mmCIF file of N, CA and C in Angstrom:
data_model
loop_
_atom_site.group_PDB
_atom_site.id
_atom_site.type_symbol
_atom_site.label_atom_id
_atom_site.label_comp_id
_atom_site.label_asym_id
_atom_site.label_seq_id
_atom_site.Cartn_x
_atom_site.Cartn_y
_atom_site.Cartn_z
ATOM 1 N N UNK A 1 44.439 -31.722 -94.627
ATOM 2 C CA UNK A 1 44.412 -30.929 -95.835
ATOM 3 C C UNK A 1 42.961 -30.581 -96.176
ATOM 4 N N UNK A 2 42.751 -29.373 -96.562
ATOM 5 C CA UNK A 2 41.414 -28.911 -96.905
ATOM 6 C C UNK A 2 41.340 -28.588 -98.390
ATOM 7 N N UNK A 3 40.192 -28.863 -99.001
ATOM 8 C CA UNK A 3 40.029 -28.627 -100.431
ATOM 9 C C UNK A 3 39.375 -27.288 -100.732
ATOM 10 N N UNK A 4 38.963 -26.555 -99.732
ATOM 11 C CA UNK A 4 38.273 -25.281 -99.918
ATOM 12 C C UNK A 4 39.090 -24.177 -99.263
ATOM 13 N N UNK A 5 39.602 -23.239 -100.048
ATOM 14 C CA UNK A 5 40.487 -22.193 -99.511
ATOM 15 C C UNK A 5 39.788 -21.305 -98.494
ATOM 16 N N UNK A 6 38.537 -20.963 -98.721
ATOM 17 C CA UNK A 6 37.821 -20.101 -97.779
ATOM 18 C C UNK A 6 37.688 -20.801 -96.436
ATOM 19 N N UNK A 7 37.287 -22.070 -96.454
ATOM 20 C CA UNK A 7 37.185 -22.834 -95.208
ATOM 21 C C UNK A 7 38.540 -22.935 -94.529
ATOM 22 N N UNK A 8 39.587 -23.120 -95.319
ATOM 23 C CA UNK A 8 40.931 -23.247 -94.754
ATOM 24 C C UNK A 8 41.333 -21.989 -94.001
ATOM 25 N N UNK A 9 41.053 -20.828 -94.579
ATOM 26 C CA UNK A 9 41.417 -19.568 -93.922
ATOM 27 C C UNK A 9 40.611 -19.391 -92.643
ATOM 28 N N UNK A 10 39.323 -19.707 -92.682
ATOM 29 C CA UNK A 10 38.486 -19.573 -91.492
ATOM 30 C C UNK A 10 38.911 -20.541 -90.396
ATOM 31 N N UNK A 11 39.209 -21.767 -90.771
ATOM 32 C CA UNK A 11 39.604 -22.780 -89.795
ATOM 33 C C UNK A 11 41.001 -22.509 -89.262
ATOM 34 N N UNK A 12 41.881 -21.960 -90.098
ATOM 35 C CA UNK A 12 43.257 -21.713 -89.676
ATOM 36 C C UNK A 12 43.328 -20.828 -88.438
ATOM 37 N N UNK A 13 42.419 -19.889 -88.322
ATOM 38 C CA UNK A 13 42.410 -19.016 -87.156
ATOM 39 C C UNK A 13 42.138 -19.755 -85.861
ATOM 40 N N UNK A 14 41.621 -20.967 -85.961
ATOM 41 C CA UNK A 14 41.291 -21.757 -84.776
ATOM 42 C C UNK A 14 42.294 -22.883 -84.517
ATOM 43 N N UNK A 15 43.293 -23.036 -85.388
ATOM 44 C CA UNK A 15 44.269 -24.118 -85.253
ATOM 45 C C UNK A 15 45.470 -23.693 -84.420
ATOM 46 N N UNK A 16 46.047 -24.639 -83.703
ATOM 47 C CA UNK A 16 47.271 -24.385 -82.953
ATOM 48 C C UNK A 16 48.536 -24.610 -83.773
ATOM 49 N N UNK A 17 48.554 -25.546 -84.745
ATOM 50 C CA UNK A 17 49.792 -25.779 -85.488
ATOM 51 C C UNK A 17 50.270 -24.530 -86.205
ATOM 52 N N UNK A 18 51.562 -24.466 -86.449
ATOM 53 C CA UNK A 18 52.134 -23.310 -87.119
ATOM 54 C C UNK A 18 52.005 -23.330 -88.621
ATOM 55 N N UNK A 19 51.568 -24.437 -89.217
ATOM 56 C CA UNK A 19 51.413 -24.480 -90.665
ATOM 57 C C UNK A 19 50.247 -25.384 -91.027
ATOM 58 N N UNK A 20 49.682 -25.128 -92.194
ATOM 59 C CA UNK A 20 48.578 -25.936 -92.700
ATOM 60 C C UNK A 20 48.674 -25.955 -94.212
ATOM 61 N N UNK A 21 48.259 -27.040 -94.830
ATOM 62 C CA UNK A 21 48.324 -27.153 -96.281
ATOM 63 C C UNK A 21 46.935 -27.142 -96.894
ATOM 64 N N UNK A 22 46.819 -26.503 -98.062
ATOM 65 C CA UNK A 22 45.559 -26.442 -98.788
ATOM 66 C C UNK A 22 45.830 -26.813 -100.237
ATOM 67 N N UNK A 23 44.983 -27.637 -100.812
ATOM 68 C CA UNK A 23 45.104 -28.047 -102.206
ATOM 69 C C UNK A 23 46.451 -28.678 -102.556
ATOM 70 N N UNK A 24 46.896 -29.692 -101.833
ATOM 71 C CA UNK A 24 48.153 -30.321 -102.250
ATOM 72 C C UNK A 24 47.944 -31.058 -103.577
ATOM 73 N N UNK A 25 48.903 -30.972 -104.448
ATOM 74 C CA UNK A 25 48.854 -31.646 -105.737
ATOM 75 C C UNK A 25 50.128 -32.455 -105.886
ATOM 76 N N UNK A 26 50.002 -33.702 -106.323
ATOM 77 C CA UNK A 26 51.174 -34.556 -106.494
ATOM 78 C C UNK A 26 51.442 -34.727 -107.983
ATOM 79 N N UNK A 27 52.693 -34.462 -108.396
ATOM 80 C CA UNK A 27 53.116 -34.692 -109.771
ATOM 81 C C UNK A 27 53.302 -36.197 -109.928
ATOM 82 N N UNK A 28 52.480 -36.871 -110.740
ATOM 83 C CA UNK A 28 52.569 -38.329 -110.847
ATOM 84 C C UNK A 28 53.903 -38.825 -111.392
ATOM 85 N N UNK A 29 54.581 -38.012 -112.202
ATOM 86 C CA UNK A 29 55.856 -38.436 -112.787
ATOM 87 C C UNK A 29 56.970 -38.468 -111.746
ATOM 88 N N UNK A 30 56.989 -37.483 -110.856
ATOM 89 C CA UNK A 30 58.087 -37.380 -109.888
ATOM 90 C C UNK A 30 57.654 -37.637 -108.452
ATOM 91 N N UNK A 31 56.321 -37.743 -108.228
ATOM 92 C CA UNK A 31 55.746 -37.885 -106.891
ATOM 93 C C UNK A 31 56.087 -36.699 -105.994
ATOM 94 N N UNK A 32 56.445 -35.564 -106.610
ATOM 95 C CA UNK A 32 56.734 -34.348 -105.865
ATOM 96 C C UNK A 32 55.416 -33.706 -105.448
ATOM 97 N N UNK A 33 55.352 -33.249 -104.206
ATOM 98 C CA UNK A 33 54.159 -32.563 -103.724
ATOM 99 C C UNK A 33 54.276 -31.093 -104.088
ATOM 100 N N UNK A 34 53.362 -30.623 -104.913
ATOM 101 C CA UNK A 34 53.362 -29.232 -105.350
ATOM 102 C C UNK A 34 52.450 -28.427 -104.435
ATOM 103 N N UNK A 35 52.792 -27.191 -104.207
ATOM 104 C CA UNK A 35 51.983 -26.345 -103.347
ATOM 105 C C UNK A 35 52.290 -26.556 -101.879
ATOM 106 N N UNK A 36 53.323 -27.308 -101.580
ATOM 107 C CA UNK A 36 53.714 -27.540 -100.191
ATOM 108 C C UNK A 36 54.793 -26.537 -99.802
ATOM 109 N N UNK A 37 55.401 -26.752 -98.673
ATOM 110 C CA UNK A 37 56.428 -25.833 -98.173
ATOM 111 C C UNK A 37 57.562 -25.680 -99.186
ATOM 112 N N UNK A 38 58.079 -24.483 -99.274
ATOM 113 C CA UNK A 38 59.214 -24.185 -100.136
ATOM 114 C C UNK A 38 60.354 -23.679 -99.270
ATOM 115 N N UNK A 39 61.511 -23.446 -99.875
ATOM 116 C CA UNK A 39 62.684 -23.032 -99.105
ATOM 117 C C UNK A 39 62.468 -21.750 -98.312
ATOM 118 N N UNK A 40 61.645 -20.843 -98.821
ATOM 119 C CA UNK A 40 61.431 -19.566 -98.138
ATOM 120 C C UNK A 40 60.402 -19.660 -97.012
ATOM 121 N N UNK A 41 59.797 -20.831 -96.846
ATOM 122 C CA UNK A 41 58.782 -21.009 -95.813
ATOM 123 C C UNK A 41 59.446 -21.287 -94.475
ATOM 124 N N UNK A 42 58.991 -20.584 -93.469
ATOM 125 C CA UNK A 42 59.570 -20.793 -92.143
ATOM 126 C C UNK A 42 59.048 -22.092 -91.532
ATOM 127 N N UNK A 43 59.798 -22.616 -90.591
ATOM 128 C CA UNK A 43 59.376 -23.804 -89.857
ATOM 129 C C UNK A 43 60.025 -23.757 -88.493
ATOM 130 N N UNK A 44 59.522 -24.559 -87.598
ATOM 131 C CA UNK A 44 60.160 -24.637 -86.291
ATOM 132 C C UNK A 44 59.200 -24.440 -85.152
ATOM 133 N N UNK A 45 59.763 -24.116 -83.996
ATOM 134 C CA UNK A 45 59.013 -24.058 -82.752
ATOM 135 C C UNK A 45 57.857 -23.088 -82.743
ATOM 136 N N UNK A 46 56.843 -23.450 -81.999
ATOM 137 C CA UNK A 46 55.646 -22.637 -81.848
ATOM 138 C C UNK A 46 55.199 -22.789 -80.406
ATOM 139 N N UNK A 47 54.753 -21.744 -79.818
ATOM 140 C CA UNK A 47 54.319 -21.732 -78.425
ATOM 141 C C UNK A 47 55.497 -22.037 -77.504
ATOM 142 N N UNK A 48 55.441 -23.114 -76.724
ATOM 143 C CA UNK A 48 56.460 -23.357 -75.708
ATOM 144 C C UNK A 48 57.477 -24.425 -76.105
ATOM 145 N N UNK A 49 57.612 -24.706 -77.388
ATOM 146 C CA UNK A 49 58.562 -25.744 -77.797
ATOM 147 C C UNK A 49 59.999 -25.305 -77.590
ATOM 148 N N UNK A 50 60.229 -23.997 -77.630
ATOM 149 C CA UNK A 50 61.566 -23.480 -77.373
ATOM 150 C C UNK A 50 62.542 -23.611 -78.517
ATOM 151 N N UNK A 51 62.107 -24.086 -79.680
ATOM 152 C CA UNK A 51 63.023 -24.289 -80.795
ATOM 153 C C UNK A 51 63.240 -23.052 -81.645
ATOM 154 N N UNK A 52 62.303 -22.129 -81.656
ATOM 155 C CA UNK A 52 62.423 -20.952 -82.504
ATOM 156 C C UNK A 52 62.117 -21.275 -83.954
ATOM 157 N N UNK A 53 62.281 -20.293 -84.821
ATOM 158 C CA UNK A 53 61.993 -20.465 -86.244
ATOM 159 C C UNK A 53 63.274 -20.374 -87.056
ATOM 160 N N UNK A 54 63.269 -21.036 -88.188
ATOM 161 C CA UNK A 54 64.406 -21.002 -89.096
ATOM 162 C C UNK A 54 63.895 -20.759 -90.509
ATOM 163 N N UNK A 55 64.746 -20.226 -91.350
ATOM 164 C CA UNK A 55 64.464 -19.997 -92.765
ATOM 165 C C UNK A 55 63.444 -18.885 -92.964
ATOM 166 N N UNK A 56 63.445 -18.279 -94.117
ATOM 167 C CA UNK A 56 62.457 -17.287 -94.500
ATOM 168 C C UNK A 56 62.437 -16.053 -93.619
ATOM 169 N N UNK A 57 61.529 -15.164 -93.946
ATOM 170 C CA UNK A 57 61.379 -13.920 -93.205
ATOM 171 C C UNK A 57 61.044 -14.179 -91.743
ATOM 172 N N UNK A 58 60.270 -15.213 -91.481
ATOM 173 C CA UNK A 58 59.869 -15.503 -90.102
ATOM 174 C C UNK A 58 61.061 -15.860 -89.227
ATOM 175 N N UNK A 59 62.154 -16.296 -89.831
ATOM 176 C CA UNK A 59 63.360 -16.556 -89.056
ATOM 177 C C UNK A 59 63.887 -15.303 -88.387
ATOM 178 N N UNK A 60 63.560 -14.143 -88.974
ATOM 179 C CA UNK A 60 63.975 -12.866 -88.405
ATOM 180 C C UNK A 60 62.911 -12.272 -87.492
ATOM 181 N N UNK A 61 61.754 -12.872 -87.497
ATOM 182 C CA UNK A 61 60.644 -12.328 -86.720
ATOM 183 C C UNK A 61 60.208 -13.323 -85.647
ATOM 184 N N UNK A 62 61.158 -13.847 -84.902
ATOM 185 C CA UNK A 62 60.856 -14.902 -83.939
ATOM 186 C C UNK A 62 59.921 -14.483 -82.817
ATOM 187 N N UNK A 63 59.757 -13.205 -82.629
ATOM 188 C CA UNK A 63 58.926 -12.766 -81.518
ATOM 189 C C UNK A 63 57.447 -12.691 -81.884
ATOM 190 N N UNK A 64 57.103 -13.012 -83.117
ATOM 191 C CA UNK A 64 55.708 -13.036 -83.545
ATOM 192 C C UNK A 64 55.234 -14.472 -83.632
ATOM 193 N N UNK A 65 53.942 -14.704 -83.498
ATOM 194 C CA UNK A 65 53.378 -16.033 -83.703
ATOM 195 C C UNK A 65 52.778 -16.065 -85.101
ATOM 196 N N UNK A 66 53.557 -16.529 -86.061
ATOM 197 C CA UNK A 66 53.154 -16.533 -87.462
ATOM 198 C C UNK A 66 52.708 -17.930 -87.855
ATOM 199 N N UNK A 67 51.641 -18.012 -88.629
ATOM 200 C CA UNK A 67 51.188 -19.285 -89.177
ATOM 201 C C UNK A 67 51.443 -19.272 -90.673
ATOM 202 N N UNK A 68 51.664 -20.436 -91.247
ATOM 203 C CA UNK A 68 51.865 -20.567 -92.687
ATOM 204 C C UNK A 68 50.731 -21.409 -93.241
ATOM 205 N N UNK A 69 50.089 -20.927 -94.294
ATOM 206 C CA UNK A 69 49.072 -21.695 -94.995
ATOM 207 C C UNK A 69 49.565 -21.870 -96.421
ATOM 208 N N UNK A 70 49.880 -23.101 -96.816
ATOM 209 C CA UNK A 70 50.402 -23.376 -98.159
ATOM 210 C C UNK A 70 49.252 -23.724 -99.090
ATOM 211 N N UNK A 71 49.180 -23.050 -100.225
ATOM 212 C CA UNK A 71 48.155 -23.341 -101.218
ATOM 213 C C UNK A 71 48.803 -23.516 -102.579
ATOM 214 N N UNK A 72 48.162 -24.285 -103.427
ATOM 215 C CA UNK A 72 48.636 -24.424 -104.804
ATOM 216 C C UNK A 72 48.367 -23.118 -105.525
ATOM 217 N N UNK A 73 49.260 -22.742 -106.416
ATOM 218 C CA UNK A 73 49.108 -21.471 -107.130
ATOM 219 C C UNK A 73 48.422 -21.707 -108.446
#
């Protein structure tokens, strides 16, 4: 996790993983992680894993190599 959004965007271009988190915030009352993946966020295979993507718009765009960067709003 990175605390600087500009650094996160610059570094993301050099990462292999399909997702990265920036500025995670935890709600102390519920221990819920805010700013993390949501239902509309795609997840799944990247490169040669063969799993494909599910959920969100990226589920329909399996032929692209899309990365997700989650930031707190």
